[in-house]
Coordinates of C-alpha atoms and ligand atoms in Angstrom, one line a residue:
M1186 CA 0.0 0.0 0.0
A1187 CA 1.1 3.6 -0.6
T1188 CA 2.8 5.7 2.0
K1189 CA 2.3 9.5 2.3
R1190 CA 5.6 10.2 0.6
T1191 CA 5.0 8.0 -2.5
P1192 CA 2.7 9.1 -5.3
S1193 CA -0.2 6.8 -5.6
F1194 CA -3.2 5.9 -7.7
D1195 CA -6.6 4.4 -6.9
S1196 CA -8.3 1.4 -8.6
H1197 CA -12.1 1.4 -8.8
N1198 CA -15.1 -0.8 -8.7
P1199 CA -16.3 0.0 -12.3
A1200 CA -19.9 -0.8 -11.4
T1201 CA -20.1 1.8 -8.6
G1202 CA -17.1 4.0 -9.1
E1203 CA -16.1 3.4 -5.5
V1204 CA -12.4 3.1 -4.7
A1205 CA -11.3 -0.5 -4.6
G1206 CA -7.6 0.1 -3.5
T1207 CA -4.7 2.5 -3.5
Y1208 CA -1.3 1.6 -4.8
P1209 CA 2.1 3.3 -5.2
I1210 CA 3.2 4.7 -8.6
M1211 CA 6.7 3.2 -8.8
N1212 CA 9.3 5.3 -10.5
A1213 CA 12.2 4.3 -12.8
K1214 CA 14.7 4.1 -9.9
Q1215 CA 12.4 1.7 -7.9
V1216 CA 11.7 -0.4 -11.0
S1217 CA 15.5 -0.7 -11.6
E1218 CA 16.1 -1.8 -8.0
I1219 CA 13.4 -4.5 -8.3
V1220 CA 14.8 -5.7 -11.6
A1221 CA 18.3 -5.9 -10.0
H1222 CA 16.9 -8.1 -7.2
A1223 CA 15.1 -10.3 -9.8
R1224 CA 18.4 -10.6 -11.6
T1225 CA 20.2 -11.9 -8.5
A1226 CA 17.4 -14.3 -7.9
S1227 CA 17.4 -15.5 -11.5
A1228 CA 20.7 -17.4 -11.1
Q1229 CA 19.4 -19.3 -8.1
W1230 CA 16.0 -20.0 -9.7
Q1231 CA 17.8 -21.3 -12.8
K1232 CA 20.0 -23.5 -10.7
L1233 CA 17.0 -25.0 -8.9
G1234 CA 16.3 -27.1 -12.0
F1235 CA 13.1 -28.2 -13.7
S1236 CA 11.7 -30.6 -11.2
A1237 CA 12.1 -28.2 -8.2
R1238 CA 10.6 -25.4 -10.2
K1239 CA 7.7 -27.6 -11.3
K1240 CA 7.0 -28.3 -7.6
V1241 CA 6.9 -24.6 -6.8
L1242 CA 4.6 -23.8 -9.7
L1243 CA 2.2 -26.7 -8.9
S1244 CA 2.1 -25.7 -5.3
W1245 CA 1.2 -22.2 -6.5
S1246 CA -1.6 -23.5 -8.6
Q1247 CA -2.9 -25.4 -5.6
V1248 CA -2.9 -22.2 -3.5
I1249 CA -4.8 -20.5 -6.3
I1250 CA -7.4 -23.3 -6.5
N1251 CA -7.8 -23.3 -2.7
R1252 CA -8.5 -19.6 -2.8
I1253 CA -10.5 -19.4 -5.9
D1254 CA -13.4 -17.6 -4.1
Q1255 CA -11.1 -14.9 -2.9
I1256 CA -9.4 -14.2 -6.2
A1257 CA -12.6 -14.4 -8.2
A1258 CA -14.2 -11.8 -5.9
L1259 CA -11.2 -9.6 -6.3
I1260 CA -11.2 -9.9 -10.2
S1261 CA -15.0 -9.2 -10.1
L1262 CA -14.5 -6.2 -7.9
E1263 CA -11.8 -4.6 -10.1
T1264 CA -13.2 -5.5 -13.5
G1265 CA -17.0 -5.6 -12.8
K1266 CA -17.3 -9.1 -14.4
P1267 CA -19.6 -11.7 -12.9
V1268 CA -18.0 -13.9 -10.3
G1269 CA -18.7 -17.0 -12.4
D1270 CA -16.8 -15.6 -15.3
A1271 CA -13.9 -14.7 -12.9
K1272 CA -13.8 -18.3 -11.7
L1273 CA -13.7 -19.6 -15.2
E1274 CA -10.8 -17.3 -15.9
V1275 CA -9.0 -18.6 -12.9
S1276 CA -9.6 -22.2 -13.9
I1277 CA -8.1 -21.7 -17.3
A1278 CA -5.1 -19.8 -15.9
V1279 CA -4.5 -22.7 -13.5
G1280 CA -4.5 -25.1 -16.5
H1281 CA -1.7 -23.1 -18.0
I1282 CA 0.4 -23.1 -14.8
G1283 CA 0.1 -26.9 -14.7
W1284 CA 0.9 -27.4 -18.4
A1285 CA 4.0 -25.1 -18.4
A1286 CA 5.3 -26.6 -15.2
R1287 CA 4.9 -30.2 -16.5
H1288 CA 6.3 -29.6 -20.0
A1289 CA 9.1 -27.1 -19.6
E1290 CA 11.9 -29.7 -19.3
E1291 CA 10.8 -31.7 -22.4
I1292 CA 10.4 -28.5 -24.5
M1293 CA 13.8 -27.2 -23.5
R1294 CA 15.6 -30.5 -23.9
T1295 CA 18.9 -30.2 -25.9
A1296 CA 18.2 -31.0 -29.5
Y1297 CA 20.7 -33.1 -31.6
R1298 CA 20.9 -32.0 -35.2
A1299 CA 22.5 -33.7 -38.2
P1300 CA 25.9 -32.0 -39.0
G1301 CA 25.8 -32.8 -42.7
L1302 CA 28.1 -35.0 -44.7
L1303 CA 31.1 -32.8 -44.9
L1304 CA 31.1 -32.2 -41.1
S1305 CA 30.1 -35.7 -40.1
N1306 CA 33.0 -35.9 -37.7
M1307 CA 31.1 -33.2 -35.6
S1308 CA 28.2 -33.4 -33.2
A1309 CA 25.7 -30.5 -33.5
T1310 CA 23.5 -29.6 -30.6
V1311 CA 21.1 -26.8 -29.7
Q1312 CA 20.6 -26.0 -26.1
R1313 CA 17.9 -23.8 -24.6
S1314 CA 18.7 -21.3 -21.9
P1315 CA 16.4 -19.0 -19.9
L1316 CA 16.9 -15.4 -20.7
G1317 CA 17.3 -14.1 -17.1
V1318 CA 14.6 -11.6 -16.1
V1319 CA 11.4 -11.2 -18.0
G1320 CA 9.2 -8.1 -17.7
V1321 CA 5.5 -8.8 -18.1
I1322 CA 3.0 -5.9 -18.8
G1323 CA -0.6 -6.9 -18.5
P1324 CA -4.1 -5.6 -19.5
W1325 CA -7.2 -5.4 -17.3
N1326 CA -9.7 -7.4 -19.3
Y1327 CA -8.5 -10.8 -18.1
P1328 CA -6.2 -9.6 -15.3
M1329 CA -5.3 -13.2 -14.2
F1330 CA -5.6 -15.4 -17.3
T1331 CA -3.6 -13.0 -19.6
P1332 CA -0.5 -12.3 -17.5
V1333 CA -0.4 -15.8 -16.2
G1334 CA 0.0 -16.9 -19.8
S1335 CA 3.3 -15.1 -19.9
I1336 CA 4.4 -15.2 -16.2
T1337 CA 4.1 -19.0 -15.8
Y1338 CA 5.8 -20.0 -19.0
A1339 CA 8.7 -17.5 -18.3
L1340 CA 9.1 -18.9 -14.7
A1341 CA 8.9 -22.6 -15.9
A1342 CA 11.7 -21.9 -18.4
G1343 CA 13.9 -20.7 -15.5
N1344 CA 13.5 -16.9 -15.6
T1345 CA 12.5 -14.6 -12.8
V1346 CA 9.6 -12.2 -13.6
V1347 CA 8.8 -8.6 -12.8
F1348 CA 5.1 -8.0 -13.5
K1349 CA 3.4 -4.7 -14.1
P1350 CA -0.4 -5.2 -14.0
S1351 CA -2.8 -2.7 -15.5
E1352 CA -3.6 0.3 -13.4
Y1353 CA -7.3 -0.9 -13.5
T1354 CA -6.4 -4.2 -11.8
P1355 CA -3.4 -3.8 -9.5
G1356 CA -5.0 -5.7 -6.7
V1357 CA -5.1 -8.9 -8.8
G1358 CA -1.4 -8.3 -9.7
M1359 CA -0.5 -8.0 -6.0
W1360 CA -2.5 -11.1 -5.2
L1361 CA -0.5 -13.1 -7.7
E1362 CA 2.8 -12.0 -6.2
E1363 CA 1.6 -12.6 -2.6
T1364 CA 0.3 -16.1 -3.2
F1365 CA 3.4 -17.0 -5.2
N1366 CA 5.6 -15.9 -2.3
E1367 CA 3.8 -18.3 0.0
V1368 CA 5.3 -21.2 -2.0
A1369 CA 8.5 -19.6 -3.4
P1370 CA 11.8 -21.0 -2.1
F1371 CA 13.3 -17.5 -1.9
A1372 CA 12.4 -13.9 -2.6
D1373 CA 12.3 -11.9 -5.9
V1374 CA 11.2 -14.8 -8.2
L1375 CA 7.9 -13.1 -9.1
T1376 CA 7.6 -9.4 -8.2
T1377 CA 4.7 -7.2 -9.0
I1378 CA 5.3 -3.5 -9.6
T1379 CA 2.4 -1.0 -9.6
G1380 CA 1.9 2.3 -11.5
L1381 CA 0.6 3.9 -14.6
G1382 CA 2.0 3.7 -18.2
E1383 CA 5.2 5.4 -17.1
T1384 CA 6.0 2.6 -14.7
G1385 CA 5.5 0.2 -17.6
G1386 CA 7.8 2.3 -19.7
A1387 CA 10.4 2.2 -17.0
L1388 CA 10.2 -1.6 -17.0
C1389 CA 10.8 -1.6 -20.8
T1390 CA 14.2 0.2 -20.4
S1391 CA 15.2 -1.3 -17.1
G1392 CA 17.5 -3.9 -18.6
V1393 CA 15.1 -6.8 -18.4
D1394 CA 16.0 -9.5 -20.9
K1395 CA 12.6 -9.5 -22.6
I1396 CA 9.2 -7.7 -22.4
S1397 CA 6.0 -9.7 -22.7
F1398 CA 3.4 -7.1 -23.4
T1399 CA -0.4 -7.6 -23.7
G1400 CA -2.6 -4.6 -24.4
S1401 CA -3.7 -2.3 -27.1
T1402 CA -1.9 -1.9 -30.5
R1403 CA -1.4 1.8 -29.8
T1404 CA 0.6 1.1 -26.6
A1405 CA 2.3 -1.9 -28.2
K1406 CA 4.0 0.5 -30.7
I1407 CA 5.2 2.7 -27.9
V1408 CA 6.5 -0.3 -25.9
A1409 CA 8.3 -1.7 -29.0
A1410 CA 9.9 1.7 -29.6
Q1411 CA 11.0 2.0 -25.9
C1412 CA 12.4 -1.5 -26.0
A1413 CA 14.3 -0.8 -29.1
T1414 CA 16.4 1.8 -27.3
T1415 CA 17.9 -0.9 -25.1
M1416 CA 17.7 -3.7 -27.6
T1417 CA 15.2 -5.5 -25.4
P1418 CA 13.3 -8.1 -27.3
V1419 CA 9.5 -8.0 -27.0
V1420 CA 6.4 -10.2 -27.4
L1421 CA 3.4 -8.1 -28.4
E1422 CA -0.1 -9.5 -27.8
C1423 CA -2.5 -6.8 -29.0
G1424 CA -6.0 -6.2 -30.0
G1425 CA -8.2 -7.7 -32.7
K1426 CA -11.3 -7.4 -34.9
D1427 CA -12.1 -11.1 -35.0
P1428 CA -14.4 -12.2 -37.8
V1429 CA -16.9 -15.0 -37.6
I1430 CA -17.6 -16.9 -40.8
V1431 CA -20.9 -18.7 -41.1
A1432 CA -21.4 -21.1 -44.0
V1433 CA -24.7 -22.3 -45.4
D1434 CA -24.1 -25.7 -43.8
A1435 CA -23.4 -24.3 -40.3
N1436 CA -25.3 -25.4 -37.2
L1437 CA -27.0 -22.1 -36.8
E1438 CA -28.3 -22.5 -33.2
R1439 CA -24.8 -23.3 -32.0
A1440 CA -23.1 -20.6 -34.2
V1441 CA -25.5 -17.9 -32.8
D1442 CA -25.1 -19.1 -29.2
A1443 CA -21.3 -19.1 -29.4
T1444 CA -21.1 -15.8 -31.4
I1445 CA -23.4 -13.8 -29.1
W1446 CA -21.5 -15.1 -26.1
S1447 CA -18.1 -14.4 -27.8
A1448 CA -19.2 -10.8 -28.6
M1449 CA -21.0 -9.9 -25.4
A1450 CA -19.4 -11.9 -22.5
N1451 CA -17.1 -9.9 -20.4
A1452 CA -19.0 -6.8 -21.7
G1453 CA -17.3 -7.5 -25.1
Q1454 CA -13.9 -6.8 -23.6
S1455 CA -12.1 -9.8 -25.1
C1456 CA -9.2 -9.5 -27.5
I1457 CA -10.5 -12.6 -29.3
G1458 CA -14.2 -11.7 -29.0
A1459 CA -16.4 -11.8 -32.1
E1460 CA -16.7 -8.3 -33.6
R1461 CA -18.0 -8.9 -37.1
V1462 CA -19.9 -11.8 -38.7
Y1463 CA -19.9 -12.7 -42.4
V1464 CA -22.9 -15.0 -42.9
D1465 CA -23.9 -16.8 -46.1
E1466 CA -26.9 -14.8 -47.5
R1467 CA -28.9 -18.0 -47.8
V1468 CA -29.0 -18.4 -44.0
A1469 CA -28.5 -14.8 -42.9
D1470 CA -32.1 -14.0 -42.1
K1471 CA -32.3 -17.0 -39.8
F1472 CA -29.0 -16.2 -38.2
V1473 CA -30.1 -12.6 -37.4
E1474 CA -33.5 -13.8 -36.1
L1475 CA -31.8 -16.3 -33.7
A1476 CA -29.2 -13.7 -32.7
V1477 CA -31.9 -11.1 -31.8
Q1478 CA -33.9 -13.7 -29.9
L1479 CA -30.9 -14.6 -27.8
A1480 CA -29.9 -10.9 -27.2
T1481 CA -33.4 -10.2 -25.7
T1482 CA -32.5 -12.8 -22.9
I1483 CA -29.2 -11.1 -21.8
H1484 CA -28.5 -7.8 -20.1
A1485 CA -25.6 -5.9 -18.6
G1486 CA -25.6 -5.3 -14.8
A1487 CA -23.5 -5.3 -11.7
P1488 CA -22.0 -8.6 -10.7
G1489 CA -24.8 -10.8 -9.4
D1490 CA -27.3 -9.0 -11.6
G1491 CA -26.2 -8.9 -15.2
N1492 CA -25.0 -11.6 -17.7
Y1493 CA -22.0 -9.4 -18.0
G1494 CA -20.8 -6.3 -16.2
P1495 CA -20.0 -2.6 -16.9
A1496 CA -17.2 -1.3 -19.2
T1497 CA -14.2 -1.7 -16.9
M1498 CA -12.4 1.3 -18.4
P1499 CA -14.8 4.3 -18.5
S1500 CA -13.1 5.9 -21.5
Q1501 CA -14.0 2.8 -23.7
I1502 CA -17.7 3.8 -23.5
K1503 CA -17.0 6.7 -25.9
V1504 CA -15.4 4.4 -28.4
I1505 CA -18.3 2.0 -28.3
Q1506 CA -20.8 4.8 -28.6
S1507 CA -18.9 6.4 -31.6
H1508 CA -18.8 3.0 -33.4
I1509 CA -22.5 2.4 -33.0
K1510 CA -23.2 5.9 -34.3
S1511 CA -20.8 5.7 -37.2
A1512 CA -22.1 2.2 -38.2
I1513 CA -25.6 3.8 -38.5
K1514 CA -24.4 7.0 -40.2
D1515 CA -22.4 4.9 -42.7
G1516 CA -25.6 3.0 -43.8
G1517 CA -25.9 0.1 -41.2
T1518 CA -29.1 -0.6 -39.4
C1519 CA -29.9 -1.8 -35.8
A1520 CA -31.4 -5.2 -35.4
Y1521 CA -31.3 -5.0 -31.7
G1522 CA -30.5 -2.0 -29.4
G1523 CA -28.7 1.1 -30.7
P1524 CA -27.2 4.3 -29.4
E1525 CA -29.7 4.3 -26.5
S1526 CA -28.2 1.0 -25.3
V1527 CA -25.2 2.9 -23.9
K1528 CA -26.0 3.9 -20.3
P1529 CA -22.6 4.3 -18.6
P1530 CA -21.1 2.4 -17.0
F1531 CA -23.2 -0.3 -18.7
V1532 CA -23.8 -1.0 -22.4
Q1533 CA -26.8 -3.2 -23.2
P1534 CA -26.4 -5.7 -26.2
V1535 CA -26.3 -4.1 -29.7
I1536 CA -26.7 -6.0 -33.0
L1537 CA -26.0 -4.1 -36.1
L1538 CA -26.6 -5.2 -39.7
D1539 CA -25.1 -4.5 -43.1
V1540 CA -22.4 -2.0 -42.0
P1541 CA -20.1 -0.9 -44.9
E1542 CA -16.6 -2.3 -44.7
D1543 CA -15.0 1.1 -44.6
S1544 CA -16.9 2.2 -41.5
A1545 CA -14.8 2.7 -38.3
A1546 CA -17.1 0.2 -36.7
M1547 CA -15.9 -2.4 -39.1
R1548 CA -12.2 -1.5 -39.1
E1549 CA -11.4 -0.6 -35.4
E1550 CA -11.6 -2.7 -32.3
T1551 CA -14.8 -1.8 -30.5
F1552 CA -14.2 -3.7 -27.3
G1553 CA -17.9 -3.6 -26.3
P1554 CA -21.0 -5.8 -26.3
T1555 CA -21.8 -5.1 -29.9
I1556 CA -21.8 -7.3 -33.0
I1557 CA -22.1 -6.5 -36.7
I1558 CA -23.7 -9.0 -39.0
N1559 CA -23.0 -8.6 -42.7
R1560 CA -24.3 -10.9 -45.5
V1561 CA -21.9 -12.4 -48.1
K1562 CA -22.6 -14.1 -51.4
S1563 CA -19.9 -16.8 -51.0
M1564 CA -17.3 -18.1 -48.6
R1565 CA -14.6 -16.6 -50.9
E1566 CA -16.1 -13.1 -50.2
A1567 CA -16.2 -14.0 -46.4
I1568 CA -12.5 -15.0 -46.4
D1569 CA -11.4 -11.9 -48.4
L1570 CA -13.3 -9.5 -46.1
S1571 CA -12.0 -11.3 -43.0
N1572 CA -8.4 -10.9 -44.3
A1573 CA -8.8 -7.3 -45.3
S1574 CA -8.6 -6.2 -41.7
S1575 CA -5.4 -4.6 -40.3
Y1576 CA -5.8 -7.0 -37.4
G1577 CA -5.1 -10.7 -37.5
L1578 CA -5.7 -12.2 -34.0
G1579 CA -8.3 -14.9 -34.0
A1580 CA -11.3 -16.1 -36.1
N1581 CA -14.3 -18.4 -35.8
V1582 CA -15.6 -20.6 -38.7
W1583 CA -19.0 -22.3 -38.6
S1584 CA -19.5 -25.0 -41.2
K1585 CA -20.1 -28.8 -41.1
R1586 CA -18.0 -29.6 -44.1
Q1587 CA -15.8 -26.6 -45.1
G1588 CA -14.3 -25.6 -41.8
K1589 CA -10.7 -26.7 -42.3
K1590 CA -10.7 -25.4 -45.9
I1591 CA -11.8 -21.9 -44.9
A1592 CA -9.6 -21.9 -41.8
A1593 CA -6.5 -22.6 -44.0
E1594 CA -7.0 -19.3 -45.9
L1595 CA -7.4 -17.0 -42.9
A1596 CA -4.6 -14.5 -42.2
C1597 CA -4.6 -14.7 -38.4
G1598 CA -2.9 -16.4 -35.5
M1599 CA -5.7 -18.7 -34.3
V1600 CA -8.9 -20.2 -35.7
A1601 CA -11.7 -22.0 -33.9
I1602 CA -13.9 -24.2 -36.1
N1603 CA -17.4 -24.7 -34.8
S1604 CA -16.3 -23.2 -31.5
T1605 CA -15.1 -19.9 -30.1
F1606 CA -12.3 -19.0 -27.6
S1607 CA -11.3 -22.6 -27.3
F1608 CA -7.7 -22.1 -28.4
A1609 CA -7.1 -19.8 -25.4
A1610 CA -7.9 -22.7 -23.0
V1611 CA -5.8 -25.3 -24.8
A1612 CA -2.4 -24.9 -23.1
S1613 CA -0.5 -26.9 -25.7
V1614 CA -1.1 -24.5 -28.6
P1615 CA 0.4 -21.1 -29.1
F1616 CA -1.7 -17.9 -28.8
G1617 CA -0.9 -14.7 -30.7
G1618 CA -1.6 -12.8 -33.8
V1619 CA -0.3 -11.3 -37.0
K1620 CA -0.3 -7.7 -38.4
D1621 CA -1.6 -5.1 -35.9
S1622 CA -2.5 -7.9 -33.5
G1623 CA 1.2 -8.2 -32.7
Y1624 CA 4.0 -10.7 -32.9
G1625 CA 5.5 -13.5 -30.9
R1626 CA 3.5 -16.2 -29.1
V1627 CA 2.4 -17.1 -25.6
H1628 CA 1.2 -20.6 -24.5
G1629 CA 2.3 -24.0 -25.7
P1630 CA 5.9 -24.9 -26.6
E1631 CA 6.2 -21.8 -28.9
G1632 CA 5.2 -19.6 -26.0
L1633 CA 7.6 -21.2 -23.6
L1634 CA 10.5 -20.9 -26.1
E1635 CA 9.8 -17.1 -26.3
Y1636 CA 11.5 -16.9 -22.8
T1637 CA 14.6 -18.8 -23.8
Y1638 CA 17.4 -18.4 -26.3
A1639 CA 19.1 -21.0 -28.5
R1640 CA 22.7 -21.8 -27.8
T1641 CA 24.4 -23.8 -30.6
V1642 CA 27.3 -26.1 -29.7
V1643 CA 29.2 -27.9 -32.4
R1644 CA 31.9 -30.3 -31.2
T1645 CA 34.6 -32.2 -33.0
R1646 CA 34.0 -35.9 -32.2
F1647 CA 37.1 -37.1 -34.1
N1648 CA 39.6 -35.5 -36.4
V1649 CA 39.6 -36.2 -40.2
P1650 CA 42.4 -35.5 -42.6
L1651 CA 40.3 -33.0 -44.5
N1652 CA 40.8 -29.7 -42.6
L1653 CA 39.3 -26.9 -44.5
L1654 CA 39.4 -24.3 -41.8
S1655 CA 43.1 -24.0 -41.8
F1656 CA 45.9 -22.0 -43.6
K1657 CA 47.5 -25.4 -44.2
R1658 CA 44.6 -26.3 -46.5
K1659 CA 45.8 -27.8 -49.8
A1660 CA 44.6 -27.0 -53.4
K1661 CA 43.5 -30.6 -53.9
E1662 CA 41.3 -30.4 -50.8
E1663 CA 39.6 -27.3 -52.2
K1664 CA 39.1 -29.2 -55.5
L1665 CA 37.5 -32.1 -53.6
V1666 CA 35.1 -29.7 -51.9
I1667 CA 34.0 -28.3 -55.2
T1668 CA 33.6 -31.8 -56.7
L1669 CA 31.5 -32.8 -53.7
T1670 CA 29.4 -29.6 -53.9
R1671 CA 28.7 -30.3 -57.6
W1672 CA 27.9 -33.9 -56.9
L1673 CA 25.7 -33.4 -53.8
K1674 CA 24.2 -30.1 -54.9
G1675 CA 24.6 -28.5 -51.5
R1676 CA 23.2 -31.6 -49.6
F1677 CA 26.3 -32.0 -47.5
G1678 CA 25.5 -28.8 -45.5
Ligands
NAD2991 P1 -3.3 -0.7 -22.8 O1 -2.5 -0.7 -24.0 O2 -4.0 0.6 -22.4 O3 -2.5 -1.0 -21.5 C1 -1.8 -2.3 -21.3 C2 -0.7 -2.1 -20.3 O4 0.3 -1.3 -20.8 C3 -1.1 -1.5 -19.0 O5 -0.5 -2.2 -17.9 C4 -0.6 -0.1 -19.1 O6 -0.3 0.5 -17.8 C5 0.7 -0.4 -19.8 N1 1.2 0.8 -20.5 C6 0.6 2.0 -20.9 N2 1.5 2.8 -21.4 C7 2.7 2.2 -21.4 C8 4.0 2.6 -21.8 N3 4.2 3.8 -22.4 N4 5.0 1.8 -21.7 C9 4.8 0.6 -21.1 N5 3.6 0.1 -20.6 C10 2.5 1.0 -20.8 O7 -4.3 -1.9 -22.9 P2 -5.6 -2.3 -22.0 O8 -6.6 -1.2 -22.2 O9 -5.1 -2.5 -20.6 O10 -6.0 -3.7 -22.6 C11 -7.0 -3.8 -23.6 C12 -6.3 -4.1 -24.9 O11 -5.5 -5.3 -24.7 C13 -7.3 -4.4 -26.0 O12 -6.8 -3.8 -27.2 C14 -7.2 -5.9 -26.1 O13 -7.6 -6.4 -27.4 C15 -5.8 -6.2 -25.8 N6 -5.6 -7.6 -25.3 C16 -4.9 -8.5 -26.1 C17 -4.7 -9.8 -25.7 C18 -4.0 -10.7 -26.5 O14 -3.5 -11.8 -26.0 N7 -3.7 -10.5 -27.8 C19 -5.3 -10.2 -24.5 C20 -6.0 -9.3 -23.7 C21 -6.1 -8.0 -24.1

């Protein structure tokens, strides 16, 4: 908690506006000191080895499970989401902790590579080493699931972590540090720092060995620029404008159920939430009818009342409102709700139809409980329109027979076929996007390897008469290499 001398900020209950907690705004000097401590601890954490680290991480997940009511209540307080949703988020996060803990050793095992014909007297290996200290910068929309997807994989790989949670959810960030320290063998393995954007900026230039950032594309560009000044590598998990493609042979009931949930759950504040639907015109009327029917059964309200909560970040309301208005101004129509659905801090469900592709509502991330449904003449058109976005995070495809074919043509990081969100909960697969949705991956082996570097070791197993890397090399040896090159056409490499 903040003292009188340190500048501080408040986090709020977004449903009521009441102060939920007060936290210090850490400055660059404090951040550097914390990173220095984390660096000292990293050698010890690395030395501990995979099985001891696995034990610590599994104990941590046990503590989290034991206190799921406590952490779900805190997530709900700081974000405004229903407690049930918060519990689901915690469960998925725990799944990631278990998976990373159990698989890190196998993923980082030294790989033996073929040295090639000409160097067959050598052994070639690739070792994986942890980076040292990883800085994690998190968003507020899934304040536990999202950062844990970076923190856990970085820790399992043998790094220590300094975590800067969003200023909207600092309490969840502190809770993660506190519970980890209950099972940690020593201090400074996972440290949470609190503050606003500047504290995050200080972490970027503090000398950490990598930054794992999750947040908006706008901030990601600033983070990447800051990291460039210190040559700090960075993983960027940013926003999206995820499309849903509905083919003529889709199970419409299921497609509508999942799409409305994907778009509206968590008040539409999901990076992989459905934002635009491209539905085959032959089934479009039925799809819209079912979507409107479903929307009438859900409403926003405070935890315990609504199917989803308020907008966690009050400033997002303006974006949601402007997208609804621009969709209508640009020629779209409202099938359910409209500008009047925005009643801060809540936004009731909104379904918009036939919005032109160049409307801001179709191009920019809305991050609210709204969905746009546009008709298409063919799946070709649906694919092309999906790919025309500047974003490329996730996508959903609904079709009984064409799902894999359509998925293969989508320019994005993740596709769910006849499902939504599922890839986020499967710990063994990577999560991330392309284009403005960022680069690098979290989760799965690819996500774990982000927090390691490859060290190549090539060793002479026995000496051979042909020694090309020597001033004593003879002309006839050079000739032999050229003959071999011609003969093998580069296959000896
Ligand atoms: P944001 O970009 O406003 O903030 C993210 C974090 O960056 C916060 O902790 C913030 O304090 C910090 N920050 C702000 N300025 C900074 C700076 N100059 N240097 C370093 N750090 C700085 O994002 P948000 O509003 O918290 O989160 C919502 C966004 O996150 C949405 O766009 C959503 O799509 C995206 N998101 C993406 C994923 C994913 O995995 N791709 C997951 C969840 C959320």
